[in-house]
């Protein structure tokens, strides 16, 4: 069995969100278990400028047809950690300052999808599984069906993973032909149509052999209408092939015992004393007045989805209960402005850094007592897993993958709990959980037990790998 991941991002070359982690880590685990796996992604400017010391060579050139246009495509290739990377390049589409955020993103990723399948044909590659990810790849099964069925060395099965259903990949009806050279009848019959637009995401749902979301609870939420915008009906139609598989974590990268970025390393045996050392140093660097106070932290994109408004609305009550709060991230300017205002109100106890720093994020996990995730929705979430790994207790809203990965403390179950959850998205529900966290923190024995429970949780990729491997075999009709 040979697998090709087709994705808009993958480590170590590009990581904007969790997608970059997942595509690399799952591919790496496949390779470790002797399943040949490759990754196809765009050849962004930052990759050609920062090749990480690798030999990236051009291996093919061909023309991609987009209706009346014929556009040059160059294929580059390298190998990293046993994974073969194929890079799709067209200078107009991908030689840009950033990977996303342009008005023509849908056209750019139309080219990427067409080129990804044509590359397999032109280079006579053979894959039993094409694992595609999010809206940027949703048209690929239809492209294959229209132009390449019966022409490839292997007839692949398509696995479609939806990481974030909020992004639908919408274009006009005419773009079905203008971008893909596909007849508009596929819009008229409803296969590609969503809210009177062509949706790359819906097309992937309707044409793939298996569909996965990034947690079992999120799969249920999608089938129950969480995604809205008419996605529920097409997911319901295909519910027999929908699976929820929790992402794993790179436990080598996220390991407090060997982490090169933190002040002092630690493990389960010395976590409580060493965490205090990290917290004191972190407080000194960040400017907290009293490092002995419990530290609640956030590392996230500062968007409405992440629930920052809930924290800011509750901040006065939190400060009244004597704690420190730290926020690391960038995002929506109005949220950043509100956070900056509260920094001026509570300069000794509330600190934010509007940036993303891998090194600083490691220090946050190692120094914090609690990690806040008050998300409106969270398909899977990875930061609660990192928090567990570092003995930092997640305090999260009960949604999506957070339900599947956190056993909530209820005031008495410290023998099994590894975090805290609140159900309703409102200030009162959050503050109940916040006060329970403070109460737990005051009692050393139950607190230390919950911390140890958190560090015992296995978030490695092994279980997720087995589920994906079995899903691949199922799609291929093998036991």
Coordinates of C-alpha atoms in Angstrom, one line a residue:
X1 CA 0.0 0.0 0.0
X2 CA 1.4 3.4 -1.0
X3 CA -0.1 6.6 0.3
X4 CA 0.0 10.2 -1.0
X5 CA -1.1 13.0 1.3
X6 CA -2.3 16.0 -0.7
X7 CA -2.3 19.1 1.5
X8 CA -1.8 22.9 1.5
X9 CA 0.7 22.6 4.3
X10 CA 3.0 20.2 6.1
X11 CA 5.9 20.4 8.5
X12 CA 8.8 21.0 8.4
X13 CA 8.2 23.3 5.3
X14 CA 5.0 25.1 6.3
X15 CA 2.9 25.0 9.4
X16 CA 0.2 27.7 9.8
X17 CA -2.2 25.6 11.9
X18 CA -2.7 22.1 13.1
X19 CA -3.0 20.8 9.5
X20 CA 0.8 21.2 9.1
X21 CA 1.4 19.1 12.2
X22 CA -1.1 16.3 11.3
X23 CA 0.0 15.7 7.7
X24 CA 3.6 15.4 8.7
X25 CA 3.2 13.4 11.9
X26 CA 0.8 10.9 10.4
X27 CA 3.0 10.5 7.3
X28 CA 6.0 10.0 9.5
X29 CA 4.2 7.3 11.6
X30 CA 3.2 5.6 8.3
X31 CA 6.8 5.5 7.2
X32 CA 8.0 4.2 10.6
X33 CA 5.6 1.3 10.2
X34 CA 6.8 0.5 6.6
X35 CA 3.9 2.1 4.7
X36 CA 5.5 4.2 1.9
X37 CA 4.0 7.7 2.2
X38 CA 4.6 10.9 0.3
X39 CA 3.3 14.4 0.7
X40 CA 2.2 16.7 -2.2
X41 CA 2.0 20.4 -1.4
X42 CA 2.6 23.8 -3.1
X43 CA 6.1 25.1 -3.5
X44 CA 5.6 28.3 -1.6
X45 CA 8.2 31.1 -1.7
X46 CA 9.3 30.5 1.9
X47 CA 10.2 26.9 1.0
X48 CA 12.4 27.8 -2.0
X49 CA 14.1 30.5 0.2
X50 CA 14.6 28.2 3.2
X51 CA 15.3 24.7 2.0
X52 CA 16.3 23.5 5.5
X53 CA 19.6 22.2 4.1
X54 CA 17.9 19.7 1.9
X55 CA 18.4 19.0 -1.8
X56 CA 15.2 20.0 -3.5
X57 CA 15.4 19.2 -7.2
X58 CA 13.2 19.8 -10.2
X59 CA 11.9 16.4 -11.5
X60 CA 9.2 17.3 -14.0
X61 CA 7.6 20.1 -16.0
X62 CA 4.2 20.0 -17.8
X63 CA 1.3 22.2 -18.8
X64 CA -1.9 22.2 -16.8
X65 CA -5.1 23.1 -18.6
X66 CA -7.6 25.5 -16.9
X67 CA -10.3 25.9 -19.5
X68 CA -8.8 28.0 -22.3
X69 CA -5.5 28.5 -20.4
X70 CA -2.4 26.3 -20.4
X71 CA -0.2 27.0 -17.4
X72 CA 3.3 25.7 -16.7
X73 CA 3.7 23.5 -13.7
X74 CA 7.1 22.5 -12.3
X75 CA 7.4 19.6 -9.9
X76 CA 10.2 19.6 -7.2
X77 CA 11.1 16.7 -5.0
X78 CA 13.0 16.0 -1.8
X79 CA 13.1 13.4 1.0
X80 CA 12.8 14.3 4.7
X81 CA 12.6 11.8 7.6
X82 CA 11.8 9.0 5.1
X83 CA 8.9 11.0 3.6
X84 CA 9.0 11.9 -0.1
X85 CA 7.8 15.5 -0.7
X86 CA 6.4 16.6 -4.0
X87 CA 6.1 20.3 -4.5
X88 CA 3.7 21.9 -7.1
X89 CA 5.0 25.1 -8.5
X90 CA 3.7 27.9 -10.7
X91 CA 5.4 31.2 -10.0
X92 CA 2.3 33.3 -10.4
X93 CA 0.3 31.3 -7.9
X94 CA 2.9 30.3 -5.3
X95 CA 5.8 32.8 -5.5
X96 CA 4.1 35.1 -3.0
X97 CA 4.9 36.5 0.5
X98 CA 2.4 34.3 2.4
X99 CA 0.6 31.0 1.7
X100 CA -3.0 32.1 2.2
X101 CA -5.1 35.2 2.3
X102 CA -5.3 36.3 -1.3
X103 CA -8.5 37.1 -3.3
X104 CA -7.6 34.4 -5.8
X105 CA -7.0 31.6 -3.3
X106 CA -9.7 29.5 -4.8
X107 CA -8.1 29.8 -8.2
X108 CA -4.6 29.1 -6.8
X109 CA -5.8 25.9 -5.2
X110 CA -7.8 24.9 -8.2
X111 CA -4.5 24.9 -10.1
X112 CA -2.9 23.0 -7.2
X113 CA -5.5 20.3 -7.3
X114 CA -5.4 19.8 -11.1
X115 CA -1.6 19.7 -11.0
X116 CA -1.5 17.2 -8.1
X117 CA -3.5 14.6 -10.0
X118 CA -1.8 15.3 -13.3
X119 CA 1.6 14.9 -11.6
X120 CA 0.7 11.3 -10.7
X121 CA -0.2 10.7 -14.4
X122 CA 2.8 12.5 -15.9
X123 CA 5.3 10.9 -13.6
X124 CA 3.7 7.5 -13.7
X125 CA 3.4 7.3 -9.9
X126 CA 1.4 4.6 -8.2
X127 CA -0.7 5.2 -5.1
X128 CA -3.5 3.1 -3.7
X129 CA -4.6 5.9 -1.3
X130 CA -4.8 9.6 -2.0
X131 CA -5.5 11.2 1.4
X132 CA -6.8 14.7 0.8
X133 CA -7.2 17.5 3.4
X134 CA -9.7 20.4 3.8
X135 CA -11.3 22.6 1.1
X136 CA -8.0 23.1 -0.8
X137 CA -8.2 19.5 -2.0
X138 CA -11.9 18.7 -2.1
X139 CA -12.2 18.7 -5.9
X140 CA -9.5 16.1 -6.5
X141 CA -11.8 13.0 -6.6
X142 CA -14.0 14.7 -9.2
X143 CA -10.9 15.7 -11.2
X144 CA -9.7 12.1 -11.2
X145 CA -13.1 10.8 -12.2
X146 CA -13.4 13.3 -15.1
X147 CA -9.9 13.1 -16.6
X148 CA -7.8 10.2 -15.2
X149 CA -10.1 7.3 -14.3
X150 CA -8.5 4.2 -15.9
X151 CA -5.4 6.0 -16.9
X152 CA -3.2 5.8 -13.7
X153 CA -0.9 3.0 -12.8
X154 CA -3.0 2.3 -9.7
X155 CA -6.7 3.3 -9.3
X156 CA -6.6 5.1 -5.9
X157 CA -9.2 5.4 -3.2
X158 CA -9.8 8.8 -1.7
X159 CA -9.8 9.6 2.0
X160 CA -11.0 13.1 2.8
X161 CA -10.2 14.6 6.2
X162 CA -12.1 17.7 7.2
X163 CA -10.0 19.7 9.7
X164 CA -12.1 22.9 9.7
X165 CA -15.6 22.9 8.2
X166 CA -15.8 26.6 8.5
X167 CA -13.9 27.0 5.3
X168 CA -16.0 25.9 2.4
X169 CA -14.0 26.8 -0.7
X170 CA -16.7 28.7 -2.5
X171 CA -16.6 29.8 -6.2
X172 CA -19.2 30.8 -8.8
X173 CA -21.0 28.3 -11.0
X174 CA -19.0 29.4 -14.1
X175 CA -15.7 28.7 -12.3
X176 CA -16.4 25.0 -12.4
X177 CA -15.5 25.2 -16.1
X178 CA -13.2 28.2 -15.9
X179 CA -11.0 26.7 -13.3
X180 CA -11.4 22.9 -13.7
X181 CA -12.7 22.5 -17.3
X182 CA -15.6 20.5 -15.7
X183 CA -19.1 20.8 -17.2
X184 CA -21.5 23.0 -15.2
X185 CA -24.0 20.1 -15.2
X186 CA -22.1 18.9 -12.0
X187 CA -23.4 22.1 -10.4
X188 CA -26.9 21.8 -11.7
X189 CA -27.3 18.2 -10.4
X190 CA -26.2 19.4 -6.9
X191 CA -23.0 17.4 -6.7
X192 CA -20.8 20.5 -6.2
X193 CA -23.5 23.0 -5.2
X194 CA -23.8 24.6 -1.8
X195 CA -25.8 27.8 -1.1
X196 CA -25.9 28.4 -4.9
X197 CA -22.1 28.3 -5.1
X198 CA -19.6 25.6 -6.0
X199 CA -18.1 24.3 -2.8
X200 CA -14.8 22.5 -2.9
X201 CA -15.5 21.1 0.6
X202 CA -18.9 19.7 -0.3
X203 CA -17.5 18.2 -3.5
X204 CA -14.9 16.3 -1.5
X205 CA -17.7 15.0 0.9
X206 CA -19.8 13.8 -2.0
X207 CA -17.1 12.2 -4.1
X208 CA -14.6 10.6 -1.6
X209 CA -14.5 6.9 -0.6
X210 CA -14.1 7.7 3.1
X211 CA -14.5 10.9 5.1
X212 CA -12.8 11.6 8.4
X213 CA -13.1 14.4 11.0
X214 CA -10.6 15.0 13.7
X215 CA -12.5 13.6 16.6
X216 CA -15.5 11.3 17.2
X217 CA -17.5 14.1 19.0
X218 CA -16.9 16.5 16.2
X219 CA -18.1 13.9 13.7
X220 CA -21.4 13.7 15.7
X221 CA -21.6 17.5 15.9
X222 CA -21.3 17.8 12.1
X223 CA -23.9 15.1 11.5
X224 CA -26.2 16.9 14.0
X225 CA -26.0 20.2 12.1
X226 CA -23.1 21.9 13.9
X227 CA -21.5 22.9 10.5
X228 CA -24.8 24.4 9.2
X229 CA -24.9 25.9 5.7
X230 CA -26.5 22.8 4.3
X231 CA -23.4 20.6 5.0
X232 CA -25.5 18.5 7.4
X233 CA -27.7 17.1 4.6
X234 CA -24.7 15.9 2.5
X235 CA -22.9 14.5 5.5
X236 CA -26.1 12.8 6.6
X237 CA -26.4 11.4 3.1
X238 CA -22.8 9.9 3.4
X239 CA -22.8 9.2 7.1
X240 CA -22.0 5.5 6.5
X241 CA -18.5 6.4 5.5
X242 CA -17.9 9.2 8.1
X243 CA -15.4 8.5 10.9
X244 CA -14.0 10.5 13.7
X245 CA -10.3 9.9 14.4
X246 CA -8.4 11.9 17.0
X247 CA -5.2 13.5 15.9
X248 CA -2.0 12.4 17.7
X249 CA 0.8 14.5 19.1
X250 CA 4.5 14.5 18.3
X251 CA 5.6 13.3 21.7
X252 CA 9.3 13.7 20.8
X253 CA 9.0 17.4 20.1
X254 CA 6.7 18.0 23.1
X255 CA 8.6 16.4 25.9
X256 CA 9.4 18.4 29.1
X257 CA 12.2 16.0 30.0
X258 CA 14.2 16.9 26.9
X259 CA 12.7 20.2 25.8
X260 CA 15.6 22.6 24.9
X261 CA 13.5 25.7 25.2
X262 CA 12.4 25.6 28.8
X263 CA 14.3 26.8 31.9
X264 CA 14.6 23.5 33.6
X265 CA 13.6 20.1 32.3
X266 CA 11.3 17.8 34.3
X267 CA 9.3 14.6 34.3
X268 CA 6.4 13.1 36.2
X269 CA 8.5 12.4 39.3
X270 CA 9.7 16.0 39.8
X271 CA 7.0 18.0 37.9
X272 CA 5.7 20.0 40.8
X273 CA 9.0 21.4 42.1
X274 CA 10.5 21.9 38.6
X275 CA 7.3 23.6 37.3
X276 CA 7.7 26.2 40.1
X277 CA 11.2 26.9 38.9
X278 CA 10.0 27.4 35.4
X279 CA 7.1 29.5 36.5
X280 CA 9.4 31.8 38.6
X281 CA 11.7 32.3 35.6
X282 CA 8.8 32.9 33.2
X283 CA 7.2 35.4 35.6
X284 CA 10.5 37.3 35.7
X285 CA 10.8 37.3 31.9
X286 CA 7.2 38.4 31.3
X287 CA 6.9 40.9 34.1
X288 CA 4.4 39.3 36.5
X289 CA 4.7 40.8 40.0
X290 CA 3.9 37.7 42.1
X291 CA 5.0 34.4 40.6
X292 CA 3.5 32.4 43.4
X293 CA 0.0 32.9 42.0
X294 CA -1.7 30.2 39.9
X295 CA -0.9 30.9 36.2
X296 CA -3.6 30.5 33.6
X297 CA -2.4 30.7 30.0
X298 CA -3.6 30.7 26.4
X299 CA -1.7 29.9 23.2
X300 CA -4.0 30.4 20.3
X301 CA -5.1 32.3 17.2
X302 CA -6.9 35.3 18.7
X303 CA -10.2 34.7 16.9
X304 CA -13.9 34.6 17.9
X305 CA -13.8 30.8 17.6
X306 CA -11.2 30.5 20.4
X307 CA -13.5 32.2 23.0
X308 CA -11.3 35.1 24.0
X309 CA -14.4 37.2 24.7
X310 CA -15.4 34.8 27.4
X311 CA -12.1 35.3 29.2
X312 CA -12.1 39.1 28.8
X313 CA -15.6 39.3 30.1
X314 CA -14.6 37.2 33.1
X315 CA -11.3 39.0 33.7
X316 CA -12.4 41.2 36.6
X317 CA -13.7 38.2 38.6
X318 CA -10.5 36.2 37.8
X319 CA -8.3 39.1 39.0
X320 CA -10.4 39.3 42.2
X321 CA -9.5 35.7 42.9
X322 CA -5.7 36.4 42.7
X323 CA -4.2 34.8 39.7
X324 CA -1.9 35.5 36.7
X325 CA -3.1 35.3 33.1
X326 CA -0.9 35.1 30.0
X327 CA -1.9 35.1 26.3
X328 CA 0.3 34.3 23.4
X329 CA -1.0 34.7 19.8
X330 CA -2.0 36.9 16.9
X331 CA -5.4 37.4 15.3
X332 CA -8.3 39.7 14.9
X333 CA -7.4 43.3 15.6
X334 CA -10.4 44.1 17.7
X335 CA -9.6 41.2 20.0
X336 CA -6.0 42.3 20.2
X337 CA -7.1 45.8 21.1
X338 CA -9.3 44.6 23.9
X339 CA -6.5 42.5 25.3
X340 CA -4.1 45.4 25.2
X341 CA -6.6 47.6 27.1
X342 CA -6.9 45.0 29.9
X343 CA -3.1 44.8 30.1
X344 CA -3.1 48.5 31.0
X345 CA -5.8 47.8 33.6
X346 CA -4.1 44.8 35.2
X347 CA -0.3 45.3 34.4
X348 CA 0.9 43.2 37.3
X349 CA -1.2 40.1 36.6
X350 CA -2.2 40.1 32.9
X351 CA 0.4 39.9 30.1
X352 CA -0.1 39.3 26.4
X353 CA 2.4 38.8 23.5
X354 CA 0.9 39.4 20.1
X355 CA 3.2 37.1 18.2
X356 CA 3.7 33.4 17.6
X357 CA 7.0 32.0 18.9
X358 CA 7.6 28.3 19.0
X359 CA 10.2 28.8 21.8
X360 CA 7.9 30.9 23.9
X361 CA 5.0 28.5 23.5
X362 CA 7.2 25.7 25.0
X363 CA 7.9 28.0 28.0
X364 CA 4.2 28.7 28.4
X365 CA 3.3 25.0 28.6
X366 CA 6.2 24.3 31.0
X367 CA 5.4 27.3 33.3
X368 CA 1.6 27.3 33.5
X369 CA -0.7 25.6 36.0
X370 CA -3.8 25.7 33.9
X371 CA -4.3 26.1 30.1
X372 CA -7.5 27.9 29.0
X373 CA -9.4 26.6 25.9
X374 CA -12.9 28.3 26.1
X375 CA -13.6 27.5 22.5
X376 CA -16.9 28.1 20.8
X377 CA -16.0 25.0 18.8
X378 CA -12.9 22.9 18.5
X379 CA -12.8 20.0 16.0
X380 CA -9.9 18.3 17.7
X381 CA -7.5 20.7 19.4
X382 CA -3.8 19.9 20.0
X383 CA -2.9 22.3 22.8
X384 CA -4.8 20.3 25.4
X385 CA -2.7 17.4 24.5
X386 CA 0.5 19.4 24.8
X387 CA -0.8 20.7 28.2
X388 CA -1.3 17.2 29.4
X389 CA 2.2 16.3 28.3
X390 CA 3.7 19.2 30.4
X391 CA 1.5 18.6 33.5
X392 CA -0.5 21.7 32.8
X393 CA -4.2 21.1 33.4
X394 CA -6.5 22.1 30.5
X395 CA -9.6 24.1 31.4
X396 CA -11.8 23.9 28.4
X397 CA -15.3 24.1 27.0
X398 CA -16.9 20.7 26.4
X399 CA -17.0 20.7 22.6
X400 CA -15.5 18.6 19.8
X401 CA -12.2 16.9 20.5
X402 CA -11.9 18.5 23.9
X403 CA -14.7 16.1 25.1
X404 CA -12.8 13.1 23.7
X405 CA -9.4 14.0 25.2
X406 CA -10.1 15.4 28.7
X407 CA -11.5 13.6 31.7
X408 CA -13.1 16.5 33.7
X409 CA -12.5 17.0 37.4
X410 CA -15.8 17.3 39.3
X411 CA -14.6 18.1 42.8
X412 CA -14.0 14.5 44.0
X413 CA -12.7 12.4 41.1
X414 CA -9.0 13.4 41.3
X415 CA -8.0 9.7 41.0
X416 CA -9.0 9.7 37.3
X417 CA -9.4 13.4 36.2
X418 CA -6.9 15.1 34.0
X419 CA -8.4 18.5 33.4
X420 CA -11.6 20.6 33.7
X421 CA -14.5 21.2 31.4
X422 CA -17.5 23.6 31.3
X423 CA -20.5 23.0 29.1
X424 CA -22.4 26.2 28.3
X425 CA -20.7 29.0 26.4
X426 CA -21.3 31.7 28.9
X427 CA -19.5 33.6 31.7
X428 CA -21.2 31.8 34.6
X429 CA -20.5 28.3 33.3
X430 CA -16.8 29.3 32.7
X431 CA -16.4 30.9 36.2
X432 CA -17.7 27.8 37.9
X433 CA -15.0 25.8 36.3
X434 CA -12.4 28.5 37.0
X435 CA -13.3 28.6 40.7
X436 CA -13.1 24.8 40.8
X437 CA -9.6 25.0 39.3
X438 CA -8.5 27.4 42.0
X439 CA -10.0 25.2 44.7
X440 CA -8.1 22.2 43.3
X441 CA -4.9 24.2 43.1
X442 CA -5.1 24.9 46.9
X443 CA -5.1 21.2 47.8
X444 CA -1.8 19.8 47.0
X445 CA -2.6 16.0 47.1
X446 CA -5.6 16.0 44.7
X447 CA -3.9 18.6 42.5
X448 CA -0.7 16.6 42.2
X449 CA -2.7 13.5 41.4
X450 CA -4.6 15.2 38.5
X451 CA -1.3 16.6 37.2
X452 CA 0.2 13.1 37.2
X453 CA -2.9 11.8 35.5
X454 CA -2.5 14.4 32.8
X455 CA 1.2 13.4 32.2
X456 CA 0.2 9.7 32.0
X457 CA -2.2 10.3 29.0
X458 CA -0.9 8.7 25.8
X459 CA -1.4 11.2 23.0
X460 CA 1.1 9.6 20.6
X461 CA 0.2 8.9 17.0
X462 CA 0.2 5.1 17.5
X463 CA -3.6 4.7 18.1
X464 CA -4.5 7.2 15.4
X465 CA -2.1 5.6 12.9
X466 CA -3.8 2.2 13.4
X467 CA -7.2 3.7 12.9
X468 CA -6.1 5.4 9.6
X469 CA -4.3 2.2 8.4
X470 CA -7.4 0.2 9.0
X471 CA -9.5 2.8 7.3
X472 CA -7.2 2.7 4.2
X473 CA -7.5 -1.0 4.1
X474 CA -11.3 -0.8 4.5
X475 CA -11.5 1.6 1.6
X476 CA -9.4 -0.7 -0.6
X477 CA -11.7 -3.6 0.3
X478 CA -9.1 -5.5 2.4
X479 CA -9.4 -6.8 5.9

